[in-house]
Amino acid sequence: MTASFLGEDYLEIRDLTVDFDGFKAVNGVDLTLLQGRLHFLIGPNGAGKTTLVDALTGLVPATGTAAFRNKDLLAMKSHQIVRAGVGRTFQTATVFEELSVLQNLDIAAGMHRRAHTALRARREAPVRVSEALETIGLANLANRSAGVLAHGQKQWLEVGMLLVQDAKVMFLDETVAGMSDAERSETGQLLQRIAPERTIVIIEHDMHFMRSFADFVTVMHSGEILAEGTVAEVQADERVQEVYMGTPTGAKRD
Amino acid sequence: MTAVVPETKVTDVTAADPPPEIIPARHRRSPVKDYGALVGIAVLAAILLLWAPSSLSSFRLSNLGRYCALALASMGIGLAWGRGGMLVLGQGVFFGLGAYAMAMHMKLEVAGPEGVPDFMTLYGDGTMPVWWEPFRSGTFTVFAIIFIPAVVSLLMGWAILKRRVKGAYFAILTQAMAVAFAVLLEATGKETGGFNGLNTFSTVFGYNLFDPEVKQNLYRVAAGLVIVFLLILWQLYRSRYGELLVATRDAEERIRFLGYDPANIKLVAFVTAAVMAAVGGAMFVPIVGIISPLDVGASASILLVAGVALGGRTSLFGPVLGAIAVGYGRSTLSESFPTQWTYFLGGLFVVVILLLPGGVASIGSKLAGLRKREVLT
C-alpha cells in the first residue's frame, strides 16, 4: 500500500447524500479513495454501497461533493464521468453478447478516438486492446462472441473494458459473486496487478475474498460509514462485529 | 465474522496461465466474412442493372423500379431498426418529404416558367404559396430532397432520443408522426394537393417521362442507388460505428459507461435512415407518376417495415429483398386477388415472425447451423 498524496490520484468524497423521497440511502458520507490500493467497500445488504457508486457514476442524483482531478463528479453526466477517467462494472456482467471479445474491448477503447474515424473498419487490434486481452487472460478467446463466455470470463472482460478505456478510478460491483474459488483468486491477482496505477474500489460480500486481497476496508451500514481501516482493524471493531452478527450476510462464508 | 484471523494473501496459482499466443493475425477480421458481401452486391448489381433492363417488359421494369425506390427506404429501416434497435414506424414522413419535394419540382415543370400548378387554380385562387417558388430550381430540389429530411429527422431524433424514449414508445411516437403528416397533407389541399396528392407530370429535370428510354434510365438510377446504398451500408456495418450501433442496441445503458452518449450514436442512424427514405421517395415519384398521402401515411410506413421484417432486418440484403418481395407480391397478388392480397401478406408475415424471426435472409445461416441468436425487439 502506497498512500502518498503527491503525484497520485485520489477521489475525495465529502458529505455525499442520496435522498430517495425522504429515505436517505446514503447519508453524509465522507470518503477518500487513494491510488494504488485495493479498497473494499463492505456492509450488509441495503447499506448503500451500490447507491454510493451509482451516485458517483451519475446514475442517481446526490448532494455533496466528489472531487476527482478538480472536477465534481456529482455535477456530471454518466458519459462525462467516464470520460473523466472513472469507470464501473455492474453486479450482473453486461457485455455485448453478440459482439466478439475483441469487439467489446475495441468499443471500450473507442472514446479515445475521434468521431469520424468510427466510419472506418478496424484492421487490427489496437495495442491497448491486445494488452488488455493479455492482462485479463482472454487472448485466446478474442474472436469468440462474448455471449458464450463463462460467468467469470465475462467479469474479466468487464475489467478489461475498464482497462482499455483507461479508467483511473474503477468501481467493481460484486465482481467475484458466483465465481469458483480458482476464479476468485485469479481475479484477486488480476486486480493486484493493475492496482498500482489506479484507484480501485471493490464492493464485496465475500469476506474470504476481502480478507485475501483488501489493502483497505470501508464498512457501510444504513447509508453511513461505520468503520474504516485495514482488514485487521475493521475486524477488531466492535460495531462492525455487531452489524455482522445481526445479519447472515457476513457469516455465510466463514 | 467475530473470530476471524486475517489470512495471508492467496498465492497458489490454480490454473497455469496459458502461454500468450497472440499473433496479430488472430485479431484481424476474416476477409471472407468481410468481402463475401461484396460478391453478393455484385451479383445483385448484375441482376438489377444488366439482366433486368434487357429481359423485362417496360411495365415490369417500371414495377421493379418502384420496388427499388421502396427498397431505398427499407434499407434505412434496416439500419435504424435492425442495427440500431429503433422501430421506426413513421418512415413515410421522410419518404414523403423527399417525394413531395420532387413532385413539387415536377409539377412546376409542367406549369412552365411563371406558371402555377393546375390544382391551385382548380381548387384555390390561382396563387402559389411562396415556399413553392424555390422548387422551380432543379438544383434546389435535389438539395432539398436531402437537406430537409436530414434537418427534420435531426431535430425530431434529438428531441426523442435525448429524452431516452425507446422501445414501444419510440415506435408509437414515430407512427404518430406519420399519421400527423398525412393528416396535414390532406388538410392543405390548396397547397399540397390534399387527398389527391400531386400527379399528372410530364417531365423530370427536362426529360420526357413518356419516352421509353427515359423510363428505363429512371429505373437504372433507382437500381443504381440500391447498389450505392448497399455499399454505404456495407461499409457502415463493418466500421467501428456499426459495431458501436449494435452494442448500443443490445445494451444502451452499458454504452453510457464506456463514455459514449447513446443518443448521439442512434441519432446518426436515425438521420441516415431518414435521408435514405427521402431519396427513395424522390425516386418513387417520377417512376410511379403520383404521390399522395396514402403513400406516406401510417399504413404505407408499416408496409415498409413489414418488408424489412420479412427480408431480415439485421442483414445487409434482407431489407432490399424484403421490399422487392413485398412489392412484387403486392402487384401480382392484387392482380389475381384484388381484395384478399393483404391476407396473404399478413399470413406470410405471421409465418416469418414465428418461424424465422431473423427474416428470409437468415434461412441460409439457419440451415448451415451457424445462426446466431436473434432477439426480437
XYZ file of C-alpha atoms in Angstrom, chain A residues 57 59 78-79 82-83 88 90 94 96-99 102-103 106-108 110-111 113 118-126 130 133-134 139-140 142-143 158 161 165 182 185-186 189 192 207-208 210-215 232 235 241 244-245 250 254, chain B residues 1-2 4-15 17-18 20-22 24-29 33-34 162 164 235-236 238-262 372-375:
120
model
C -21.166 7.487 -11.692
C -26.905 7.103 -12.142
C -22.603 9.418 -16.776
C -20.712 9.504 -20.033
C -16.434 8.030 -17.756
C -14.527 10.403 -19.998
C -17.505 0.912 -13.187
C -22.322 -3.783 -12.602
C -23.273 -6.675 -19.075
C -22.261 -7.037 -25.615
C -23.176 -10.641 -26.184
C -23.455 -10.575 -29.959
C -20.064 -8.990 -30.409
C -12.202 -8.211 -29.218
C -15.055 -6.007 -30.430
C -12.429 -2.174 -29.042
C -15.675 -0.362 -28.311
C -14.497 0.365 -24.786
C -13.386 3.960 -28.704
C -13.960 7.048 -26.621
C -10.794 8.026 -30.874
C -15.538 5.407 -36.484
C -16.631 5.201 -40.107
C -13.589 3.098 -40.913
C -13.319 -0.590 -40.236
C -10.897 -1.885 -37.642
C -7.913 -3.510 -39.321
C -6.192 -4.993 -36.332
C -6.493 -4.789 -32.603
C -5.135 -1.569 -31.084
C -4.087 -6.508 -27.180
C -6.542 -9.225 -23.686
C -3.271 -10.450 -22.205
C -6.246 -13.565 -25.600
C -7.097 -16.984 -26.973
C -10.510 -12.837 -28.679
C -12.728 -13.743 -31.600
C -15.644 -6.130 -17.925
C -13.062 -2.938 -20.806
C -10.978 2.819 -21.514
C -9.997 -20.672 -8.535
C -8.065 -15.989 -6.644
C -7.265 -15.318 -10.283
C -4.356 -11.439 -8.578
C -3.437 -6.656 -7.653
C -15.440 -11.983 3.292
C -12.879 -14.580 2.361
C -11.970 -9.456 1.056
C -9.532 -10.807 3.679
C -7.283 -12.209 0.984
C -6.889 -9.117 -1.102
C -8.024 -5.952 0.693
C -5.455 -3.236 1.383
C -7.420 -6.396 10.975
C -12.442 -6.923 12.055
C -18.972 -7.197 14.620
C -22.486 -8.515 11.013
C -23.705 -10.600 13.950
C -21.222 -11.656 6.901
C -16.990 -18.020 7.476
C -17.314 -12.563 11.358
C -16.384 -12.433 15.035
C -11.663 -14.142 12.121
C -7.970 -14.128 11.609
C -6.503 -12.120 8.758
C -5.229 -14.537 6.203
C -2.167 -14.270 4.114
C -2.728 -13.457 0.511
C -3.617 -16.333 -1.733
C -0.532 -17.192 -3.669
C -1.222 -20.543 -5.275
C -1.855 -20.245 -8.952
C -4.671 -22.654 -9.542
C -4.551 -22.704 -13.278
C -1.565 -19.123 -17.237
C -1.990 -20.151 -20.845
C 0.483 -15.906 -24.621
C -0.242 -16.856 -28.179
C -1.178 -13.519 -29.600
C -1.680 -10.069 -34.737
C -3.399 -12.040 -37.492
C -5.673 -13.628 -34.912
C -7.209 -10.281 -34.233
C -7.726 -9.355 -37.815
C -11.135 -9.849 -39.251
C -16.760 -12.655 -43.925
C -15.870 -9.110 -44.801
C -32.057 12.705 -25.835
C -34.246 8.421 -23.793
C -19.043 -0.063 -45.051
C -21.139 1.299 -42.185
C -18.225 -3.279 -40.878
C -16.976 0.000 -39.447
C -16.445 0.690 -35.790
C -19.593 2.753 -35.882
C -21.531 -0.321 -36.997
C -20.211 -2.304 -34.057
C -20.988 0.554 -31.730
C -24.551 0.785 -33.044
C -25.179 -2.915 -32.423
C -23.676 -2.554 -28.956
C -25.987 0.391 -28.279
C -28.973 -1.611 -29.497
C -28.153 -4.510 -27.176
C -27.051 -2.659 -24.032
C -27.716 1.040 -24.245
C -27.018 1.722 -20.563
C -23.703 -0.078 -20.732
C -22.589 2.114 -23.626
C -23.091 5.137 -21.408
C -20.492 3.725 -19.028
C -17.986 3.403 -21.806
C -18.063 7.164 -22.240
C -20.494 7.463 -25.134
C -23.819 9.240 -25.318
C -26.086 6.575 -26.865
C -26.745 -16.512 -34.172
C -29.358 -15.865 -31.602
C -31.810 -13.344 -32.905
C -33.552 -11.314 -30.278
